[in-house]
Amino acid sequence: MLAATASALAQEQPREVARPIAPAEVVLYIQSDLKRTDFVQPLVCALRRVLTAPVSVQALDLPLGSELLANPTQFEATKVADRFIQRTANEGNEPSFKYLLVPFDLKVEAWNWRYAFSVSFGDETTPYHVGVVSTARIVAGNWWLQSPWDREITAARAYKLILKSIAYRTGHSGTGACILSTPLSLEELDRKSSEFCPDDRAALVAAGILKQKEEQNDPDCMTVAGRLLVPMLVTARRTLDDWWARLH
């Protein structure tokens, strides 16, 4: 399977295509080891506000064994993606965009990076469009040190990663700026915009991927356009999490 997926690694550098394909659906799969899921509901709400495709959530019993490890503490993302592709191949309405949320740290052996927040595979020519999102580094707070804003901070981080992936997996060439920029640290992920640049947004609206305007009709959903929380609060939360991690 990943003979095809191997070439998809290069697709983080997008290329020109005639027209992006619009997802028929977006499905978030909660891997069975992921226990902190309080951010999922605001994440789904945020995606529903901006995407034309329906967004749903499914639990997935998908054991990840030692054969998928890149090293003792990180899973090899392409191996996890391959198992996910095979496991869900017969599910969904094509083109279905599927995202596996896992609590484990990820690494891509082909990249000279210490870790990966997420990876995704597929384009307008493949039967699959999938991503694997690690919450290991993006979850704000922990069971012992929590704040009322943790789930919104985590949801905003996952939102940026997933929307970027959806845009590129549709075949959109992209500007590589705004939400389509690639963050190499949690600070960069928090700092980068949650919005598309005007040219990207216009192309994705024209292709039927993004709604013309963000919907505001569900008061229980987080407001993406409002950016949820002030940057100072997000920075303070990240600093506190870093301090707590060093202590433990």
JSON list of C-alpha atoms in Angstrom, two decimals:
[
{"chain": "A", "resi": 1, "resn": "MET", "atom": "CA", "xyz": [0.00, 0.00, 0.00]},
{"chain": "A", "resi": 2, "resn": "LEU", "atom": "CA", "xyz": [2.68, 2.50, 0.92]},
{"chain": "A", "resi": 3, "resn": "ALA", "atom": "CA", "xyz": [4.48, 2.10, -2.34]},
{"chain": "A", "resi": 4, "resn": "ALA", "atom": "CA", "xyz": [1.83, 4.62, -3.29]},
{"chain": "A", "resi": 5, "resn": "THR", "atom": "CA", "xyz": [2.07, 6.37, 0.06]},
{"chain": "A", "resi": 6, "resn": "ALA", "atom": "CA", "xyz": [5.82, 6.79, -0.12]},
{"chain": "A", "resi": 7, "resn": "SER", "atom": "CA", "xyz": [5.47, 9.18, -3.01]},
{"chain": "A", "resi": 8, "resn": "ALA", "atom": "CA", "xyz": [2.78, 10.98, -1.05]},
{"chain": "A", "resi": 9, "resn": "LEU", "atom": "CA", "xyz": [5.39, 12.12, 1.44]},
{"chain": "A", "resi": 10, "resn": "ALA", "atom": "CA", "xyz": [6.58, 14.56, -1.14]},
{"chain": "A", "resi": 11, "resn": "GLN", "atom": "CA", "xyz": [3.09, 15.97, -1.46]},
{"chain": "A", "resi": 12, "resn": "GLU", "atom": "CA", "xyz": [3.51, 18.18, 1.59]},
{"chain": "A", "resi": 13, "resn": "GLN", "atom": "CA", "xyz": [5.11, 20.29, -1.15]},
{"chain": "A", "resi": 14, "resn": "PRO", "atom": "CA", "xyz": [1.92, 20.83, -3.18]},
{"chain": "A", "resi": 15, "resn": "ARG", "atom": "CA", "xyz": [1.77, 20.88, -6.95]},
{"chain": "A", "resi": 16, "resn": "GLU", "atom": "CA", "xyz": [-0.45, 22.34, -9.61]},
{"chain": "A", "resi": 17, "resn": "VAL", "atom": "CA", "xyz": [-3.59, 20.45, -10.61]},
{"chain": "A", "resi": 18, "resn": "ALA", "atom": "CA", "xyz": [-6.50, 21.39, -12.82]},
{"chain": "A", "resi": 19, "resn": "ARG", "atom": "CA", "xyz": [-9.09, 21.60, -10.05]},
{"chain": "A", "resi": 20, "resn": "PRO", "atom": "CA", "xyz": [-9.24, 20.42, -6.43]},
{"chain": "A", "resi": 21, "resn": "ILE", "atom": "CA", "xyz": [-11.68, 17.65, -5.57]},
{"chain": "A", "resi": 22, "resn": "ALA", "atom": "CA", "xyz": [-14.26, 18.32, -2.88]},
{"chain": "A", "resi": 23, "resn": "PRO", "atom": "CA", "xyz": [-14.54, 15.77, -0.03]},
{"chain": "A", "resi": 24, "resn": "ALA", "atom": "CA", "xyz": [-17.83, 13.89, 0.18]},
{"chain": "A", "resi": 25, "resn": "GLU", "atom": "CA", "xyz": [-17.28, 13.63, 3.94]},
{"chain": "A", "resi": 26, "resn": "VAL", "atom": "CA", "xyz": [-14.69, 14.18, 6.63]},
{"chain": "A", "resi": 27, "resn": "VAL", "atom": "CA", "xyz": [-14.44, 11.52, 9.32]},
{"chain": "A", "resi": 28, "resn": "LEU", "atom": "CA", "xyz": [-12.40, 11.80, 12.49]},
{"chain": "A", "resi": 29, "resn": "TYR", "atom": "CA", "xyz": [-11.45, 8.40, 13.88]},
{"chain": "A", "resi": 30, "resn": "ILE", "atom": "CA", "xyz": [-10.63, 8.25, 17.59]},
{"chain": "A", "resi": 31, "resn": "GLN", "atom": "CA", "xyz": [-8.00, 5.56, 18.06]},
{"chain": "A", "resi": 32, "resn": "SER", "atom": "CA", "xyz": [-8.74, 3.26, 20.98]},
{"chain": "A", "resi": 33, "resn": "ASP", "atom": "CA", "xyz": [-5.77, 4.45, 23.09]},
{"chain": "A", "resi": 34, "resn": "LEU", "atom": "CA", "xyz": [-6.80, 8.12, 22.96]},
{"chain": "A", "resi": 35, "resn": "LYS", "atom": "CA", "xyz": [-8.43, 8.91, 26.31]},
{"chain": "A", "resi": 36, "resn": "ARG", "atom": "CA", "xyz": [-8.43, 12.71, 26.39]},
{"chain": "A", "resi": 37, "resn": "THR", "atom": "CA", "xyz": [-11.17, 13.51, 23.91]},
{"chain": "A", "resi": 38, "resn": "ASP", "atom": "CA", "xyz": [-12.74, 16.66, 25.40]},
{"chain": "A", "resi": 39, "resn": "PHE", "atom": "CA", "xyz": [-11.34, 18.70, 22.49]},
{"chain": "A", "resi": 40, "resn": "VAL", "atom": "CA", "xyz": [-13.07, 16.60, 19.82]},
{"chain": "A", "resi": 41, "resn": "GLN", "atom": "CA", "xyz": [-16.51, 18.23, 20.10]},
{"chain": "A", "resi": 42, "resn": "PRO", "atom": "CA", "xyz": [-15.24, 21.81, 19.66]},
{"chain": "A", "resi": 43, "resn": "LEU", "atom": "CA", "xyz": [-12.95, 20.59, 16.87]},
{"chain": "A", "resi": 44, "resn": "VAL", "atom": "CA", "xyz": [-15.85, 19.00, 14.99]},
{"chain": "A", "resi": 45, "resn": "CYS", "atom": "CA", "xyz": [-17.96, 22.11, 15.49]},
{"chain": "A", "resi": 46, "resn": "ALA", "atom": "CA", "xyz": [-15.20, 24.32, 14.11]},
{"chain": "A", "resi": 47, "resn": "LEU", "atom": "CA", "xyz": [-14.73, 22.13, 11.03]},
{"chain": "A", "resi": 48, "resn": "ARG", "atom": "CA", "xyz": [-18.47, 22.04, 10.40]},
{"chain": "A", "resi": 49, "resn": "ARG", "atom": "CA", "xyz": [-18.59, 25.82, 10.41]},
{"chain": "A", "resi": 50, "resn": "VAL", "atom": "CA", "xyz": [-16.22, 26.14, 7.46]},
{"chain": "A", "resi": 51, "resn": "LEU", "atom": "CA", "xyz": [-16.36, 22.90, 5.43]},
{"chain": "A", "resi": 52, "resn": "THR", "atom": "CA", "xyz": [-19.12, 22.08, 2.97]},
{"chain": "A", "resi": 53, "resn": "ALA", "atom": "CA", "xyz": [-18.69, 18.32, 3.58]},
{"chain": "A", "resi": 54, "resn": "PRO", "atom": "CA", "xyz": [-20.36, 16.72, 6.61]},
{"chain": "A", "resi": 55, "resn": "VAL", "atom": "CA", "xyz": [-18.00, 16.03, 9.53]},
{"chain": "A", "resi": 56, "resn": "SER", "atom": "CA", "xyz": [-18.46, 13.02, 11.78]},
{"chain": "A", "resi": 57, "resn": "VAL", "atom": "CA", "xyz": [-16.62, 11.10, 14.50]},
{"chain": "A", "resi": 58, "resn": "GLN", "atom": "CA", "xyz": [-16.09, 7.36, 14.92]},
{"chain": "A", "resi": 59, "resn": "ALA", "atom": "CA", "xyz": [-14.33, 5.29, 17.54]},
{"chain": "A", "resi": 60, "resn": "LEU", "atom": "CA", "xyz": [-11.78, 2.90, 16.03]},
{"chain": "A", "resi": 61, "resn": "ASP", "atom": "CA", "xyz": [-10.32, -0.15, 17.73]},
{"chain": "A", "resi": 62, "resn": "LEU", "atom": "CA", "xyz": [-6.95, -0.09, 15.99]},
{"chain": "A", "resi": 63, "resn": "PRO", "atom": "CA", "xyz": [-4.13, -1.55, 18.12]},
{"chain": "A", "resi": 64, "resn": "LEU", "atom": "CA", "xyz": [-0.72, -0.10, 17.31]},
{"chain": "A", "resi": 65, "resn": "GLY", "atom": "CA", "xyz": [2.03, -2.59, 18.08]},
{"chain": "A", "resi": 66, "resn": "SER", "atom": "CA", "xyz": [5.78, -2.37, 18.44]},
{"chain": "A", "resi": 67, "resn": "GLU", "atom": "CA", "xyz": [6.24, -3.32, 14.79]},
{"chain": "A", "resi": 68, "resn": "LEU", "atom": "CA", "xyz": [5.04, 0.20, 13.92]},
{"chain": "A", "resi": 69, "resn": "LEU", "atom": "CA", "xyz": [7.63, 2.00, 16.05]},
{"chain": "A", "resi": 70, "resn": "ALA", "atom": "CA", "xyz": [10.32, 4.22, 14.57]},
{"chain": "A", "resi": 71, "resn": "ASN", "atom": "CA", "xyz": [12.18, 4.23, 17.88]},
{"chain": "A", "resi": 72, "resn": "PRO", "atom": "CA", "xyz": [11.31, 3.30, 21.48]},
{"chain": "A", "resi": 73, "resn": "THR", "atom": "CA", "xyz": [9.14, 6.41, 22.01]},
{"chain": "A", "resi": 74, "resn": "GLN", "atom": "CA", "xyz": [7.74, 7.32, 18.58]},
{"chain": "A", "resi": 75, "resn": "PHE", "atom": "CA", "xyz": [5.59, 5.58, 16.00]},
{"chain": "A", "resi": 76, "resn": "GLU", "atom": "CA", "xyz": [6.58, 5.65, 12.35]},
{"chain": "A", "resi": 77, "resn": "ALA", "atom": "CA", "xyz": [3.81, 7.73, 10.83]},
{"chain": "A", "resi": 78, "resn": "THR", "atom": "CA", "xyz": [3.78, 6.06, 7.41]},
{"chain": "A", "resi": 79, "resn": "LYS", "atom": "CA", "xyz": [3.39, 2.62, 8.99]},
{"chain": "A", "resi": 80, "resn": "VAL", "atom": "CA", "xyz": [0.49, 3.84, 11.12]},
{"chain": "A", "resi": 81, "resn": "ALA", "atom": "CA", "xyz": [-1.09, 5.48, 8.08]},
{"chain": "A", "resi": 82, "resn": "ASP", "atom": "CA", "xyz": [-0.74, 2.28, 6.06]},
{"chain": "A", "resi": 83, "resn": "ARG", "atom": "CA", "xyz": [-2.54, 0.26, 8.73]},
{"chain": "A", "resi": 84, "resn": "PHE", "atom": "CA", "xyz": [-5.22, 2.93, 8.97]},
{"chain": "A", "resi": 85, "resn": "ILE", "atom": "CA", "xyz": [-5.72, 2.97, 5.19]},
{"chain": "A", "resi": 86, "resn": "GLN", "atom": "CA", "xyz": [-6.11, -0.80, 5.10]},
{"chain": "A", "resi": 87, "resn": "ARG", "atom": "CA", "xyz": [-8.39, -0.90, 8.14]},
{"chain": "A", "resi": 88, "resn": "THR", "atom": "CA", "xyz": [-10.85, 1.70, 6.79]},
{"chain": "A", "resi": 89, "resn": "ALA", "atom": "CA", "xyz": [-10.56, 1.03, 3.05]},
{"chain": "A", "resi": 90, "resn": "ASN", "atom": "CA", "xyz": [-14.15, -0.16, 2.73]},
{"chain": "A", "resi": 91, "resn": "GLU", "atom": "CA", "xyz": [-15.68, 2.56, 4.88]},
{"chain": "A", "resi": 92, "resn": "GLY", "atom": "CA", "xyz": [-17.15, 5.90, 3.89]},
{"chain": "A", "resi": 93, "resn": "ASN", "atom": "CA", "xyz": [-18.46, 7.63, 0.80]},
{"chain": "A", "resi": 94, "resn": "GLU", "atom": "CA", "xyz": [-15.83, 8.50, -1.78]},
{"chain": "A", "resi": 95, "resn": "PRO", "atom": "CA", "xyz": [-14.05, 10.77, -1.78]},
{"chain": "A", "resi": 96, "resn": "SER", "atom": "CA", "xyz": [-13.91, 10.28, 1.99]},
{"chain": "A", "resi": 97, "resn": "PHE", "atom": "CA", "xyz": [-11.27, 12.22, 3.93]},
{"chain": "A", "resi": 98, "resn": "LYS", "atom": "CA", "xyz": [-10.32, 10.25, 7.04]},
{"chain": "A", "resi": 99, "resn": "TYR", "atom": "CA", "xyz": [-8.23, 11.39, 10.01]},
{"chain": "A", "resi": 100, "resn": "LEU", "atom": "CA", "xyz": [-6.91, 9.14, 12.74]},
{"chain": "A", "resi": 101, "resn": "LEU", "atom": "CA", "xyz": [-6.34, 10.86, 16.08]},
{"chain": "A", "resi": 102, "resn": "VAL", "atom": "CA", "xyz": [-3.74, 9.09, 18.24]},
{"chain": "A", "resi": 103, "resn": "PRO", "atom": "CA", "xyz": [-2.12, 9.94, 21.59]},
{"chain": "A", "resi": 104, "resn": "PHE", "atom": "CA", "xyz": [1.33, 8.74, 20.51]},
{"chain": "A", "resi": 105, "resn": "ASP", "atom": "CA", "xyz": [4.28, 10.78, 19.32]},
{"chain": "A", "resi": 106, "resn": "LEU", "atom": "CA", "xyz": [4.97, 10.45, 15.59]},
{"chain": "A", "resi": 107, "resn": "LYS", "atom": "CA", "xyz": [8.08, 10.50, 13.47]},
{"chain": "A", "resi": 108, "resn": "VAL", "atom": "CA", "xyz": [8.62, 10.16, 9.73]},
{"chain": "A", "resi": 109, "resn": "GLU", "atom": "CA", "xyz": [11.92, 8.40, 9.13]},
{"chain": "A", "resi": 110, "resn": "ALA", "atom": "CA", "xyz": [12.24, 10.01, 5.69]},
{"chain": "A", "resi": 111, "resn": "TRP", "atom": "CA", "xyz": [12.18, 13.49, 7.26]},
{"chain": "A", "resi": 112, "resn": "ASN", "atom": "CA", "xyz": [14.98, 14.97, 9.28]},
{"chain": "A", "resi": 113, "resn": "TRP", "atom": "CA", "xyz": [12.58, 16.22, 11.96]},
{"chain": "A", "resi": 114, "resn": "ARG", "atom": "CA", "xyz": [12.49, 15.30, 15.64]},
{"chain": "A", "resi": 115, "resn": "TYR", "atom": "CA", "xyz": [8.76, 14.68, 15.47]},
{"chain": "A", "resi": 116, "resn": "ALA", "atom": "CA", "xyz": [5.66, 15.29, 13.38]},
{"chain": "A", "resi": 117, "resn": "PHE", "atom": "CA", "xyz": [2.40, 16.79, 14.61]},
{"chain": "A", "resi": 118, "resn": "SER", "atom": "CA", "xyz": [0.58, 15.12, 11.74]},
{"chain": "A", "resi": 119, "resn": "VAL", "atom": "CA", "xyz": [1.08, 13.48, 8.36]},
{"chain": "A", "resi": 120, "resn": "SER", "atom": "CA", "xyz": [-1.31, 12.96, 5.48]},
{"chain": "A", "resi": 121, "resn": "PHE", "atom": "CA", "xyz": [-1.44, 10.99, 2.27]},
{"chain": "A", "resi": 122, "resn": "GLY", "atom": "CA", "xyz": [-3.40, 10.92, -0.97]},
{"chain": "A", "resi": 123, "resn": "ASP", "atom": "CA", "xyz": [-4.42, 13.39, -3.63]},
{"chain": "A", "resi": 124, "resn": "GLU", "atom": "CA", "xyz": [-6.94, 13.78, -6.42]},
{"chain": "A", "resi": 125, "resn": "THR", "atom": "CA", "xyz": [-5.54, 10.64, -8.13]},
{"chain": "A", "resi": 126, "resn": "THR", "atom": "CA", "xyz": [-5.65, 8.19, -5.19]},
{"chain": "A", "resi": 127, "resn": "PRO", "atom": "CA", "xyz": [-8.56, 6.20, -3.74]},
{"chain": "A", "resi": 128, "resn": "TYR", "atom": "CA", "xyz": [-7.56, 7.26, -0.21]},
{"chain": "A", "resi": 129, "resn": "HIS", "atom": "CA", "xyz": [-7.24, 10.64, 1.50]},
{"chain": "A", "resi": 130, "resn": "VAL", "atom": "CA", "xyz": [-6.05, 10.12, 5.04]},
{"chain": "A", "resi": 131, "resn": "GLY", "atom": "CA", "xyz": [-4.16, 11.77, 7.83]},
{"chain": "A", "resi": 132, "resn": "VAL", "atom": "CA", "xyz": [-2.75, 10.80, 11.21]},
{"chain": "A", "resi": 133, "resn": "VAL", "atom": "CA", "xyz": [-2.81, 13.48, 13.90]},
{"chain": "A", "resi": 134, "resn": "SER", "atom": "CA", "xyz": [-0.80, 13.07, 17.10]},
{"chain": "A", "resi": 135, "resn": "THR", "atom": "CA", "xyz": [-2.13, 14.73, 20.24]},
{"chain": "A", "resi": 136, "resn": "ALA", "atom": "CA", "xyz": [1.07, 13.95, 22.16]},
{"chain": "A", "resi": 137, "resn": "ARG", "atom": "CA", "xyz": [2.41, 17.50, 21.79]},
{"chain": "A", "resi": 138, "resn": "ILE", "atom": "CA", "xyz": [-0.71, 19.54, 21.04]},
{"chain": "A", "resi": 139, "resn": "VAL", "atom": "CA", "xyz": [-2.89, 18.69, 24.04]},
{"chain": "A", "resi": 140, "resn": "ALA", "atom": "CA", "xyz": [-2.99, 21.62, 26.44]},
{"chain": "A", "resi": 141, "resn": "GLY", "atom": "CA", "xyz": [-2.80, 20.79, 30.14]},
{"chain": "A", "resi": 142, "resn": "ASN", "atom": "CA", "xyz": [-3.03, 17.36, 31.74]},
{"chain": "A", "resi": 143, "resn": "TRP", "atom": "CA", "xyz": [-5.10, 15.49, 34.29]},
{"chain": "A", "resi": 144, "resn": "TRP", "atom": "CA", "xyz": [-3.32, 17.19, 37.21]},
{"chain": "A", "resi": 145, "resn": "LEU", "atom": "CA", "xyz": [-2.97, 20.71, 35.87]},
{"chain": "A", "resi": 146, "resn": "GLN", "atom": "CA", "xyz": [-6.05, 21.84, 33.97]},
{"chain": "A", "resi": 147, "resn": "SER", "atom": "CA", "xyz": [-7.65, 25.10, 32.91]},
{"chain": "A", "resi": 148, "resn": "PRO", "atom": "CA", "xyz": [-11.08, 25.94, 31.45]},
{"chain": "A", "resi": 149, "resn": "TRP", "atom": "CA", "xyz": [-9.43, 26.76, 28.10]},
{"chain": "A", "resi": 150, "resn": "ASP", "atom": "CA", "xyz": [-7.45, 23.56, 27.53]},
{"chain": "A", "resi": 151, "resn": "ARG", "atom": "CA", "xyz": [-9.90, 21.86, 25.19]},
{"chain": "A", "resi": 152, "resn": "GLU", "atom": "CA", "xyz": [-10.30, 24.98, 23.05]},
{"chain": "A", "resi": 153, "resn": "ILE", "atom": "CA", "xyz": [-6.53, 25.41, 22.73]},
{"chain": "A", "resi": 154, "resn": "THR", "atom": "CA", "xyz": [-6.13, 21.76, 21.73]},
{"chain": "A", "resi": 155, "resn": "ALA", "atom": "CA", "xyz": [-9.06, 21.97, 19.29]},
{"chain": "A", "resi": 156, "resn": "ALA", "atom": "CA", "xyz": [-7.61, 25.08, 17.64]},
{"chain": "A", "resi": 157, "resn": "ARG", "atom": "CA", "xyz": [-4.26, 23.34, 17.13]},
{"chain": "A", "resi": 158, "resn": "ALA", "atom": "CA", "xyz": [-5.86, 20.22, 15.63]},
{"chain": "A", "resi": 159, "resn": "TYR", "atom": "CA", "xyz": [-8.13, 22.42, 13.49]},
{"chain": "A", "resi": 160, "resn": "LYS", "atom": "CA", "xyz": [-5.14, 24.11, 11.85]},
{"chain": "A", "resi": 161, "resn": "LEU", "atom": "CA", "xyz": [-3.44, 20.78, 11.13]},
{"chain": "A", "resi": 162, "resn": "ILE", "atom": "CA", "xyz": [-6.51, 19.09, 9.69]},
{"chain": "A", "resi": 163, "resn": "LEU", "atom": "CA", "xyz": [-7.69, 22.00, 7.55]},
{"chain": "A", "resi": 164, "resn": "LYS", "atom": "CA", "xyz": [-4.22, 22.37, 6.05]},
{"chain": "A", "resi": 165, "resn": "SER", "atom": "CA", "xyz": [-4.22, 18.66, 5.25]},
{"chain": "A", "resi": 166, "resn": "ILE", "atom": "CA", "xyz": [-7.68, 18.74, 3.69]},
{"chain": "A", "resi": 167, "resn": "ALA", "atom": "CA", "xyz": [-6.72, 21.63, 1.42]},
{"chain": "A", "resi": 168, "resn": "TYR", "atom": "CA", "xyz": [-3.62, 19.89, 0.10]},
{"chain": "A", "resi": 169, "resn": "ARG", "atom": "CA", "xyz": [-5.17, 16.43, -0.14]},
{"chain": "A", "resi": 170, "resn": "THR", "atom": "CA", "xyz": [-7.88, 17.83, -2.40]},
{"chain": "A", "resi": 171, "resn": "GLY", "atom": "CA", "xyz": [-5.12, 18.74, -4.84]},
{"chain": "A", "resi": 172, "resn": "HIS", "atom": "CA", "xyz": [-5.10, 22.46, -4.09]},
{"chain": "A", "resi": 173, "resn": "SER", "atom": "CA", "xyz": [-1.67, 23.85, -4.96]},
{"chain": "A", "resi": 174, "resn": "GLY", "atom": "CA", "xyz": [-1.69, 26.47, -2.21]},
{"chain": "A", "resi": 175, "resn": "THR", "atom": "CA", "xyz": [0.37, 29.50, -1.30]},
{"chain": "A", "resi": 176, "resn": "GLY", "atom": "CA", "xyz": [2.13, 27.81, 1.63]},
{"chain": "A", "resi": 177, "resn": "ALA", "atom": "CA", "xyz": [1.17, 30.78, 3.81]},
{"chain": "A", "resi": 178, "resn": "CYS", "atom": "CA", "xyz": [-1.41, 31.56, 6.49]},
{"chain": "A", "resi": 179, "resn": "ILE", "atom": "CA", "xyz": [-3.03, 28.31, 7.66]},
{"chain": "A", "resi": 180, "resn": "LEU", "atom": "CA", "xyz": [-1.17, 26.42, 4.92]},
{"chain": "A", "resi": 181, "resn": "SER", "atom": "CA", "xyz": [2.25, 27.16, 6.42]},
{"chain": "A", "resi": 182, "resn": "THR", "atom": "CA", "xyz": [4.15, 24.29, 8.04]},
{"chain": "A", "resi": 183, "resn": "PRO", "atom": "CA", "xyz": [4.85, 24.73, 11.78]},
{"chain": "A", "resi": 184, "resn": "LEU", "atom": "CA", "xyz": [8.03, 23.12, 13.11]},
{"chain": "A", "resi": 185, "resn": "SER", "atom": "CA", "xyz": [7.28, 23.75, 16.78]},
{"chain": "A", "resi": 186, "resn": "LEU", "atom": "CA", "xyz": [4.29, 24.14, 19.06]},
{"chain": "A", "resi": 187, "resn": "GLU", "atom": "CA", "xyz": [5.02, 27.85, 19.29]},
{"chain": "A", "resi": 188, "resn": "GLU", "atom": "CA", "xyz": [4.87, 28.16, 15.50]},
{"chain": "A", "resi": 189, "resn": "LEU", "atom": "CA", "xyz": [1.64, 26.14, 15.42]},
{"chain": "A", "resi": 190, "resn": "ASP", "atom": "CA", "xyz": [0.05, 28.48, 17.98]},
{"chain": "A", "resi": 191, "resn": "ARG", "atom": "CA", "xyz": [1.35, 31.56, 16.20]},
{"chain": "A", "resi": 192, "resn": "LYS", "atom": "CA", "xyz": [0.26, 30.69, 12.67]},
{"chain": "A", "resi": 193, "resn": "SER", "atom": "CA", "xyz": [-3.08, 31.87, 11.37]},
{"chain": "A", "resi": 194, "resn": "SER", "atom": "CA", "xyz": [-6.23, 29.77, 11.54]},
{"chain": "A", "resi": 195, "resn": "GLU", "atom": "CA", "xyz": [-7.44, 31.45, 8.35]},
{"chain": "A", "resi": 196, "resn": "PHE", "atom": "CA", "xyz": [-6.73, 30.81, 4.68]},
{"chain": "A", "resi": 197, "resn": "CYS", "atom": "CA", "xyz": [-5.00, 33.51, 2.67]},
{"chain": "A", "resi": 198, "resn": "PRO", "atom": "CA", "xyz": [-7.50, 35.25, 0.35]},
{"chain": "A", "resi": 199, "resn": "ASP", "atom": "CA", "xyz": [-6.34, 33.51, -2.86]},
{"chain": "A", "resi": 200, "resn": "ASP", "atom": "CA", "xyz": [-6.40, 30.07, -1.23]},
{"chain": "A", "resi": 201, "resn": "ARG", "atom": "CA", "xyz": [-9.79, 30.69, 0.31]},
{"chain": "A", "resi": 202, "resn": "ALA", "atom": "CA", "xyz": [-11.28, 31.90, -2.97]},
{"chain": "A", "resi": 203, "resn": "ALA", "atom": "CA", "xyz": [-10.03, 28.81, -4.82]},
{"chain": "A", "resi": 204, "resn": "LEU", "atom": "CA", "xyz": [-11.34, 26.42, -2.15]},
{"chain": "A", "resi": 205, "resn": "VAL", "atom": "CA", "xyz": [-14.73, 28.15, -2.04]},
{"chain": "A", "resi": 206, "resn": "ALA", "atom": "CA", "xyz": [-14.94, 27.96, -5.84]},
{"chain": "A", "resi": 207, "resn": "ALA", "atom": "CA", "xyz": [-14.13, 24.23, -5.68]},
{"chain": "A", "resi": 208, "resn": "GLY", "atom": "CA", "xyz": [-16.93, 23.64, -3.18]},
{"chain": "A", "resi": 209, "resn": "ILE", "atom": "CA", "xyz": [-14.58, 22.71, -0.33]},
{"chain": "A", "resi": 210, "resn": "LEU", "atom": "CA", "xyz": [-15.07, 25.73, 1.95]},
{"chain": "A", "resi": 211, "resn": "LYS", "atom": "CA", "xyz": [-18.32, 27.51, 2.68]},
{"chain": "A", "resi": 212, "resn": "GLN", "atom": "CA", "xyz": [-18.68, 31.04, 1.41]},
{"chain": "A", "resi": 213, "resn": "LYS", "atom": "CA", "xyz": [-18.98, 32.28, 4.98]},
{"chain": "A", "resi": 214, "resn": "GLU", "atom": "CA", "xyz": [-18.29, 30.65, 8.30]},
{"chain": "A", "resi": 215, "resn": "GLU", "atom": "CA", "xyz": [-21.58, 29.55, 9.86]},
{"chain": "A", "resi": 216, "resn": "GLN", "atom": "CA", "xyz": [-22.53, 31.07, 13.19]},
{"chain": "A", "resi": 217, "resn": "ASN", "atom": "CA", "xyz": [-25.77, 29.26, 13.88]},
{"chain": "A", "resi": 218, "resn": "ASP", "atom": "CA", "xyz": [-24.61, 26.90, 16.64]},
{"chain": "A", "resi": 219, "resn": "PRO", "atom": "CA", "xyz": [-23.85, 28.69, 19.92]},
{"chain": "A", "resi": 220, "resn": "ASP", "atom": "CA", "xyz": [-22.28, 25.55, 21.36]},
{"chain": "A", "resi": 221, "resn": "CYS", "atom": "CA", "xyz": [-19.55, 25.50, 18.69]},
{"chain": "A", "resi": 222, "resn": "MET", "atom": "CA", "xyz": [-16.36, 27.47, 18.98]},
{"chain": "A", "resi": 223, "resn": "THR", "atom": "CA", "xyz": [-16.15, 30.48, 16.70]},
{"chain": "A", "resi": 224, "resn": "VAL", "atom": "CA", "xyz": [-13.20, 29.93, 14.41]},
{"chain": "A", "resi": 225, "resn": "ALA", "atom": "CA", "xyz": [-13.18, 33.49, 13.09]},
{"chain": "A", "resi": 226, "resn": "GLY", "atom": "CA", "xyz": [-12.91, 34.83, 16.63]},
{"chain": "A", "resi": 227, "resn": "ARG", "atom": "CA", "xyz": [-9.73, 32.80, 17.21]},
{"chain": "A", "resi": 228, "resn": "LEU", "atom": "CA", "xyz": [-11.16, 31.69, 20.53]},
{"chain": "A", "resi": 229, "resn": "LEU", "atom": "CA", "xyz": [-8.48, 32.87, 22.93]},
{"chain": "A", "resi": 230, "resn": "VAL", "atom": "CA", "xyz": [-6.04, 35.75, 23.02]},
{"chain": "A", "resi": 231, "resn": "PRO", "atom": "CA", "xyz": [-2.46, 34.80, 22.05]},
{"chain": "A", "resi": 232, "resn": "MET", "atom": "CA", "xyz": [-1.16, 35.80, 25.50]},
{"chain": "A", "resi": 233, "resn": "LEU", "atom": "CA", "xyz": [-3.36, 33.19, 27.16]},
{"chain": "A", "resi": 234, "resn": "VAL", "atom": "CA", "xyz": [-2.27, 30.47, 24.73]},
{"chain": "A", "resi": 235, "resn": "THR", "atom": "CA", "xyz": [1.39, 31.38, 25.29]},
{"chain": "A", "resi": 236, "resn": "ALA", "atom": "CA", "xyz": [0.93, 31.25, 29.06]},
{"chain": "A", "resi": 237, "resn": "ARG", "atom": "CA", "xyz": [-0.71, 27.84, 28.83]},
{"chain": "A", "resi": 238, "resn": "ARG", "atom": "CA", "xyz": [2.10, 26.51, 26.62]},
{"chain": "A", "resi": 239, "resn": "THR", "atom": "CA", "xyz": [4.76, 27.88, 29.00]},
{"chain": "A", "resi": 240, "resn": "LEU", "atom": "CA", "xyz": [3.03, 26.26, 31.97]},
{"chain": "A", "resi": 241, "resn": "ASP", "atom": "CA", "xyz": [2.79, 22.94, 30.15]},
{"chain": "A", "resi": 242, "resn": "ASP", "atom": "CA", "xyz": [6.50, 23.08, 29.29]},
{"chain": "A", "resi": 243, "resn": "TRP", "atom": "CA", "xyz": [7.36, 23.79, 32.93]},
{"chain": "A", "resi": 244, "resn": "TRP", "atom": "CA", "xyz": [5.20, 20.91, 34.14]},
{"chain": "A", "resi": 245, "resn": "ALA", "atom": "CA", "xyz": [6.74, 18.52, 31.60]},
{"chain": "A", "resi": 246, "resn": "ARG", "atom": "CA", "xyz": [10.26, 19.40, 32.79]},
{"chain": "A", "resi": 247, "resn": "LEU", "atom": "CA", "xyz": [9.27, 18.68, 36.38]},
{"chain": "A", "resi": 248, "resn": "HIS", "atom": "CA", "xyz": [7.94, 15.25, 35.45]}
]
